[in-house]
Coordinates of C-alpha atoms in Angstrom, one line a residue:
X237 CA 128.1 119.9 80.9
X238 CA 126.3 122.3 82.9
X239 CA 123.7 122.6 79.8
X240 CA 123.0 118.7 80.4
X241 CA 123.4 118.7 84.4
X242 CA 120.0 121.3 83.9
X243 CA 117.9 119.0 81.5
X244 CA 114.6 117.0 83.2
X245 CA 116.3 113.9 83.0
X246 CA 119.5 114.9 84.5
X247 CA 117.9 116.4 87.5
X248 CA 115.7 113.6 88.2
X249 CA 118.2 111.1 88.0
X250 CA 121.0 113.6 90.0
X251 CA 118.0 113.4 92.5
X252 CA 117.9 109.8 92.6
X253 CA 120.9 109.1 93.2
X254 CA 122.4 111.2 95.8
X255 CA 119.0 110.1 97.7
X256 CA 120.6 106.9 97.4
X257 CA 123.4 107.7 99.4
X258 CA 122.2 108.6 103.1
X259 CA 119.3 105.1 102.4
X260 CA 122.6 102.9 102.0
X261 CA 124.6 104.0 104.5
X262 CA 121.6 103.9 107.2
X263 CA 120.9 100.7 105.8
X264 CA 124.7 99.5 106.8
X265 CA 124.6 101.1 110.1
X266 CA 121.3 99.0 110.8
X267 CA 123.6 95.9 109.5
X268 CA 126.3 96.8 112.0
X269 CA 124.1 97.4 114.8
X270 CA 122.3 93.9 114.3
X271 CA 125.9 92.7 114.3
X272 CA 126.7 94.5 117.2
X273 CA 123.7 93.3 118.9
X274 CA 124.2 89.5 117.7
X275 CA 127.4 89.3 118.7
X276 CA 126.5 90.5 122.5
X277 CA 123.7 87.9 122.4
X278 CA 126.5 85.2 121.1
X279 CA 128.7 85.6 124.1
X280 CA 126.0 86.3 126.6
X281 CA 125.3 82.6 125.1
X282 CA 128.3 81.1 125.0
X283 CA 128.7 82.0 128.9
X284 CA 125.2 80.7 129.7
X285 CA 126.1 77.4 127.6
X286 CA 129.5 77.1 130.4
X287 CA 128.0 77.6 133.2
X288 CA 127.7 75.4 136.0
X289 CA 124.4 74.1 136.0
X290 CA 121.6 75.6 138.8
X291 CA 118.2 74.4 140.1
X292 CA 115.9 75.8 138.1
X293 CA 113.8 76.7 140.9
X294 CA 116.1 80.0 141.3
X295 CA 115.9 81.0 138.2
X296 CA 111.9 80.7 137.3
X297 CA 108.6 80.2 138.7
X298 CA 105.1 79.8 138.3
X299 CA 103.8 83.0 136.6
X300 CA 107.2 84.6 136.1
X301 CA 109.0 85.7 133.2
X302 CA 112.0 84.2 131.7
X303 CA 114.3 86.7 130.8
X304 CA 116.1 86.8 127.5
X305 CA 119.2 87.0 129.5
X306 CA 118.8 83.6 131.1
X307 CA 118.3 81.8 128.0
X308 CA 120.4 78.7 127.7
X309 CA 121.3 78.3 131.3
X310 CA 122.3 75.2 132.2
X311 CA 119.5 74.3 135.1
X312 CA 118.6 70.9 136.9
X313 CA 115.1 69.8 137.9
X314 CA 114.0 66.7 140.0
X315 CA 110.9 64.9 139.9
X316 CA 108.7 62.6 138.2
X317 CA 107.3 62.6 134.7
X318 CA 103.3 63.4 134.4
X319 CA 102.9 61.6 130.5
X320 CA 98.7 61.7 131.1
X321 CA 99.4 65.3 130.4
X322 CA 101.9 65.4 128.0
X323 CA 101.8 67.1 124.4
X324 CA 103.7 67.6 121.9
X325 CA 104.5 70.5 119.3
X326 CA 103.7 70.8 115.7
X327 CA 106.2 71.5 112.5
X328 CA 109.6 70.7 113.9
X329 CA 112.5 70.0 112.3
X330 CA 114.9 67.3 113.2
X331 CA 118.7 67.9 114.2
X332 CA 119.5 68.0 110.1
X333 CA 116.7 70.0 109.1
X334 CA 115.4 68.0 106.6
X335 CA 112.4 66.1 108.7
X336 CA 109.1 68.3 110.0
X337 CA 107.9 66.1 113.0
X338 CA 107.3 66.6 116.1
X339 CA 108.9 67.5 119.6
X340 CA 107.6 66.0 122.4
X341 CA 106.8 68.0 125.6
X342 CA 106.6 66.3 129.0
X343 CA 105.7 67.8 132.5
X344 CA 107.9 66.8 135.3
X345 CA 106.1 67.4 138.9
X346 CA 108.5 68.8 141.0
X347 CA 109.1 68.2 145.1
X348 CA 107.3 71.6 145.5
X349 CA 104.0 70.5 143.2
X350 CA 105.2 72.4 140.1
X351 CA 105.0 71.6 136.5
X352 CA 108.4 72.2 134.9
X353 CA 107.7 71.6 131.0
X354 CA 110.5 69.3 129.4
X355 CA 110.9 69.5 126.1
X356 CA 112.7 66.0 125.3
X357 CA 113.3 66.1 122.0
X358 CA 112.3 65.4 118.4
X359 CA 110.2 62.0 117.0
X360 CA 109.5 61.2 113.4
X361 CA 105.9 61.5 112.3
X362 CA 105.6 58.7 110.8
X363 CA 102.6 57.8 109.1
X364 CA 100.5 59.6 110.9
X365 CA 98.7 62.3 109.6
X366 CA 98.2 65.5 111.2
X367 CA 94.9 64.9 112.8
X368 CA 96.8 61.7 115.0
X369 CA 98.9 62.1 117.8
X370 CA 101.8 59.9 116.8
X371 CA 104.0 57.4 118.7
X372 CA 106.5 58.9 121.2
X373 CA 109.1 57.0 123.2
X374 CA 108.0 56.6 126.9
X375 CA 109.4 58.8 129.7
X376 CA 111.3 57.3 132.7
X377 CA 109.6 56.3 135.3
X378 CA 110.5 57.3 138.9
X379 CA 112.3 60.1 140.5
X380 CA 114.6 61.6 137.8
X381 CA 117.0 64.3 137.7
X382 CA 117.1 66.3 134.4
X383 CA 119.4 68.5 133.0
X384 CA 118.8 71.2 130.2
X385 CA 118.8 74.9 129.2
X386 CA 116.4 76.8 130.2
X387 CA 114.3 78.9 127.3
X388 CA 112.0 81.6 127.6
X389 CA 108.3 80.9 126.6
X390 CA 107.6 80.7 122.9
X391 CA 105.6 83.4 121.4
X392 CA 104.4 84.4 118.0
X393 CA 105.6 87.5 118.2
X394 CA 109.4 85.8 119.0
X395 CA 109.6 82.9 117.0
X396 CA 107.4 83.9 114.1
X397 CA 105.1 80.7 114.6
X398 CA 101.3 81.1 114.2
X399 CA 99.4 80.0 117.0
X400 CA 96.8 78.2 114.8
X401 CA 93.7 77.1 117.2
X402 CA 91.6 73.9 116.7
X403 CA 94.6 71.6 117.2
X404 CA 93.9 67.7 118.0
X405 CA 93.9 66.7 121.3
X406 CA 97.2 67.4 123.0
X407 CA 98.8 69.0 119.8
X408 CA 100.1 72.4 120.0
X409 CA 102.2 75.1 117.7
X410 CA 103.9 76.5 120.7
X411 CA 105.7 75.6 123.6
X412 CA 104.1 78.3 126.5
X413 CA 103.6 78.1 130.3
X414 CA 100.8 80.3 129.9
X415 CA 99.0 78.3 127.2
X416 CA 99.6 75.3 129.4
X417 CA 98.5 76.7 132.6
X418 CA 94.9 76.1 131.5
X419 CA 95.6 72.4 130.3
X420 CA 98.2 70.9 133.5
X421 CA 96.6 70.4 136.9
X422 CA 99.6 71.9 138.5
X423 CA 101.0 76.0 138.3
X424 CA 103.4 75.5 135.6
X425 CA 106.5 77.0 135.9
X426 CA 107.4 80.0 133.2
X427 CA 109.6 79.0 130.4
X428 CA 110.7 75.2 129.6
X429 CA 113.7 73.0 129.8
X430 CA 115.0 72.0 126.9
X431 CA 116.3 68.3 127.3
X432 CA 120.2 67.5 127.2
X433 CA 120.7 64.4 130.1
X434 CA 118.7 62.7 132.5
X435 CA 119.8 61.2 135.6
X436 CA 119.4 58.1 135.9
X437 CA 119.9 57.4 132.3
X438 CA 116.9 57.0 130.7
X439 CA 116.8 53.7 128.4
X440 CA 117.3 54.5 124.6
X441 CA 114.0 53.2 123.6
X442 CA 112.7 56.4 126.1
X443 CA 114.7 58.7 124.8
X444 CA 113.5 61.3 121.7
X445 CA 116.2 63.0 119.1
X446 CA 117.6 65.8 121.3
X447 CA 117.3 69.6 120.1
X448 CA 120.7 70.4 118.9
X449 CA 122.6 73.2 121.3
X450 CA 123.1 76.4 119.2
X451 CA 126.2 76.7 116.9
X452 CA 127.9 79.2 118.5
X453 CA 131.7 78.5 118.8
X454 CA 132.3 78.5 114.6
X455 CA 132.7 82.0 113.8
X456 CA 133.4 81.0 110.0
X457 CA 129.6 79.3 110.1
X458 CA 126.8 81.4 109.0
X459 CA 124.6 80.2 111.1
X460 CA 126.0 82.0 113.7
X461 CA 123.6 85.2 113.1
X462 CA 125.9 88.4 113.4
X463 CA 129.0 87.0 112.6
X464 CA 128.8 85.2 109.2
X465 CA 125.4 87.3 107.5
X466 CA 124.8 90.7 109.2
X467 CA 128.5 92.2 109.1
X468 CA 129.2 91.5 105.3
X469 CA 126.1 92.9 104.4
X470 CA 126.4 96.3 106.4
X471 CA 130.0 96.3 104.9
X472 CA 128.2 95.8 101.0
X473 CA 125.7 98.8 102.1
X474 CA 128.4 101.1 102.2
X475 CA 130.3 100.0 99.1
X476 CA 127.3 100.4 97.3
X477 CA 127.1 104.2 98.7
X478 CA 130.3 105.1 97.7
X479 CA 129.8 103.6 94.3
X480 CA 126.6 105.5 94.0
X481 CA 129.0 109.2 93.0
X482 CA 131.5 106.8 91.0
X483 CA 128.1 105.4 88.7
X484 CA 126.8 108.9 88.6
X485 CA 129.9 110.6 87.1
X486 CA 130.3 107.9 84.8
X487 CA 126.8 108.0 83.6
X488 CA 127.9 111.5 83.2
X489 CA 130.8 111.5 81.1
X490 CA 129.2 108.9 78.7
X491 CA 126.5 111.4 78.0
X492 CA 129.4 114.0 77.6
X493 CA 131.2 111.7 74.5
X494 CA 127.9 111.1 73.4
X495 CA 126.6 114.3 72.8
X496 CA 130.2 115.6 71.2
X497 CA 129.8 113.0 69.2
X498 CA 126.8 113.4 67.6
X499 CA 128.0 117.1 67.6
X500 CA 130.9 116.3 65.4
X501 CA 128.4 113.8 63.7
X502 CA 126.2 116.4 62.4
X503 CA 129.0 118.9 61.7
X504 CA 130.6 116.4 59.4
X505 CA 127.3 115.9 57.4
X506 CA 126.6 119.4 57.3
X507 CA 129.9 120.2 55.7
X508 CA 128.9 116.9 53.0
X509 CA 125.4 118.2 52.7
X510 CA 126.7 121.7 51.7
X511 CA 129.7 120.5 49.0
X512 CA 126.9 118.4 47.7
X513 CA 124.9 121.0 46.8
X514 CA 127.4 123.2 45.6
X515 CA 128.0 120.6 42.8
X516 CA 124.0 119.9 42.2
X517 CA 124.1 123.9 41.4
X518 CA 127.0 123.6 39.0
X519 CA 127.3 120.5 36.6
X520 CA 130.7 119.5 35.1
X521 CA 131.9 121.0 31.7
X522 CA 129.2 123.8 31.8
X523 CA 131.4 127.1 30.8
X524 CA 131.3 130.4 33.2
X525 CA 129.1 132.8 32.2
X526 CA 129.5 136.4 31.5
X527 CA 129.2 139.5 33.1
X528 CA 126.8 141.6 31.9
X529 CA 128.3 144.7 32.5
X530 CA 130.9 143.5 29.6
X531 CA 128.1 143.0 26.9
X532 CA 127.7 146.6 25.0
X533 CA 124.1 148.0 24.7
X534 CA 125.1 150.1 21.5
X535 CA 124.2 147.7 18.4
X536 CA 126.5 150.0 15.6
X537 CA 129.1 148.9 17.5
X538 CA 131.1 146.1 15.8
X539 CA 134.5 144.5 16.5
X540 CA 136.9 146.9 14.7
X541 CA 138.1 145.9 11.3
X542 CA 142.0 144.5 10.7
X543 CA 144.5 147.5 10.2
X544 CA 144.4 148.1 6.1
X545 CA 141.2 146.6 5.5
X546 CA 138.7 149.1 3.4
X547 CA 135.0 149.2 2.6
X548 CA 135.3 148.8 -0.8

């Protein structure tokens, strides 16, 4: 064993695996961190989602920053809808996920002279095509009270969307207070307000296909990130580390059988080899020969005559 444990291959492939090992189990341990992580950012959630519902005045402003822990608070806004300067936001889905549209962003001017940007919801594109601003449902007129969660700015870097330039008129990829600082008349507050009711109700011919809260209350869902994906996997990580030694030892052994084997293999057909030739060098019926020691050198000498026999 030791004789095959020192060949090339058998130290490369020792090599290999046991490298295996500490990569697999990191990889877990970065699996159960994410979970660990996840699940922090699902409660933190889930309490933001339950709580009573503030003015969002104390919670953002005009060139502040939303913090990650604020996101879905429940926050209230009063004012009145500014649609000359609405917009809306390219490559959404609908509620289903099956649709790409559109979501349609609306500023409402606060008491104070603010822009808080109200994200109302999701509209069909139609047939437009993706040079036309398509047809959205009006907004309310009057002084309205809306009620949402509040979201951070989006940001390539966060949601992975690229912030491709040369748009249409009032199209976007992104839904950012800073972008929109240069395009609204008034300071914009930071973040948005993601739409769930409006007081007074709006009509339903005004009202867009509301962003769907976040599923966080299944724990047997998987798209409740951390608790059905990122667990299982750092869990599979290790399982695969611990089978790493199992696969090498049994790699091992096979090469073991193999080799006594062909050991035995060759040892058989040696032995055959060598009985064959044995016969080749002595055919059947052919009779011993003699020794030469027992053949006489003397020629006179002749097998002696019978007893009684004479010359005559």
């Amino acid at each position: 064993m030791l004789r095959i444990l020192l060949t090339r291959r058998w130290v490369i492939l020792t090599l290999v695996f046991f490298v295996l090992i500490p990569v697999m189990y990191l990889l877990g341990m970065w699996q159960f961190h994410r979970y660990q992580q996840t699940n922090v950012g699902n409660q933190l959630i889930s309490q933001n989602l339950s709580a009573k519902p503030v003015p969002i005045g104390s919670l953002s402003r005009p060139g502040a920053t939303v913090p990650g822990s604020e996101r879905y608070r429940s926050v209230t806004a009063t004012g009145h809808y500014d649609t000359a300067h609405q917009f809306v936001v390219r490559h959404r889905t609908d509620a289903a996920g099956d649709t790409i549209g559109y979501y349609v962003v609306t500023p409402l001017i606060t008491a104070d002279g603010d822009a808080v940007l109200v994200n109302r919801g999701w509209v069909d594109p139609g047939n437009t095509t993706g040079d036309q601003y398509p047809k959205v449902p009006g907004a309310p007129s009057g002084t309205v009270t809306v009620t949402g969660l509040l979201q951070p700015d989006e940001t390539t870097a966060v949601s992975g969307i690229r912030d491709v330039k040369g748009l249409p008129d009032r199209q976007f990829m992104l839904i950012n207070s800073v972008q929109q600082a240069a395009h609204q008349p008034e300071p914009v507050v930071a973040g948005y307000l993601q739409l769930e009711s409006t007081s007074p109700k709006a009509p339903a011919g005004d009202s867009a296909e509301l962003v769907p809260l976040p599923n966080n209350n299944d724990s047997s869902s998987m798209a409740v990130v951390g608790k059905g994906v990122h667990l299982p996997y750092a869990v599979q990580w290790w399982l695969f580390a611990l089978l790493v030694p199992i696969a090498w030892g049994s790699l091992l052994r096979r090469e073991v059988k193999d080799r006594e084997r062909k050991a035995v293999i060759a040892e058989k057909k040696a032995a055959f080899l060598a009985a064959q030739q044995a016969r080749a060098g002595r055919p059947a019926g052919r009779p011993a020969e003699v020794p030469a020691e027992s053949v006489s050198d003397t020629p006179e000498e002749t097998v002696g005559a019978p007893a009684g026999a004479t010359g005559e």
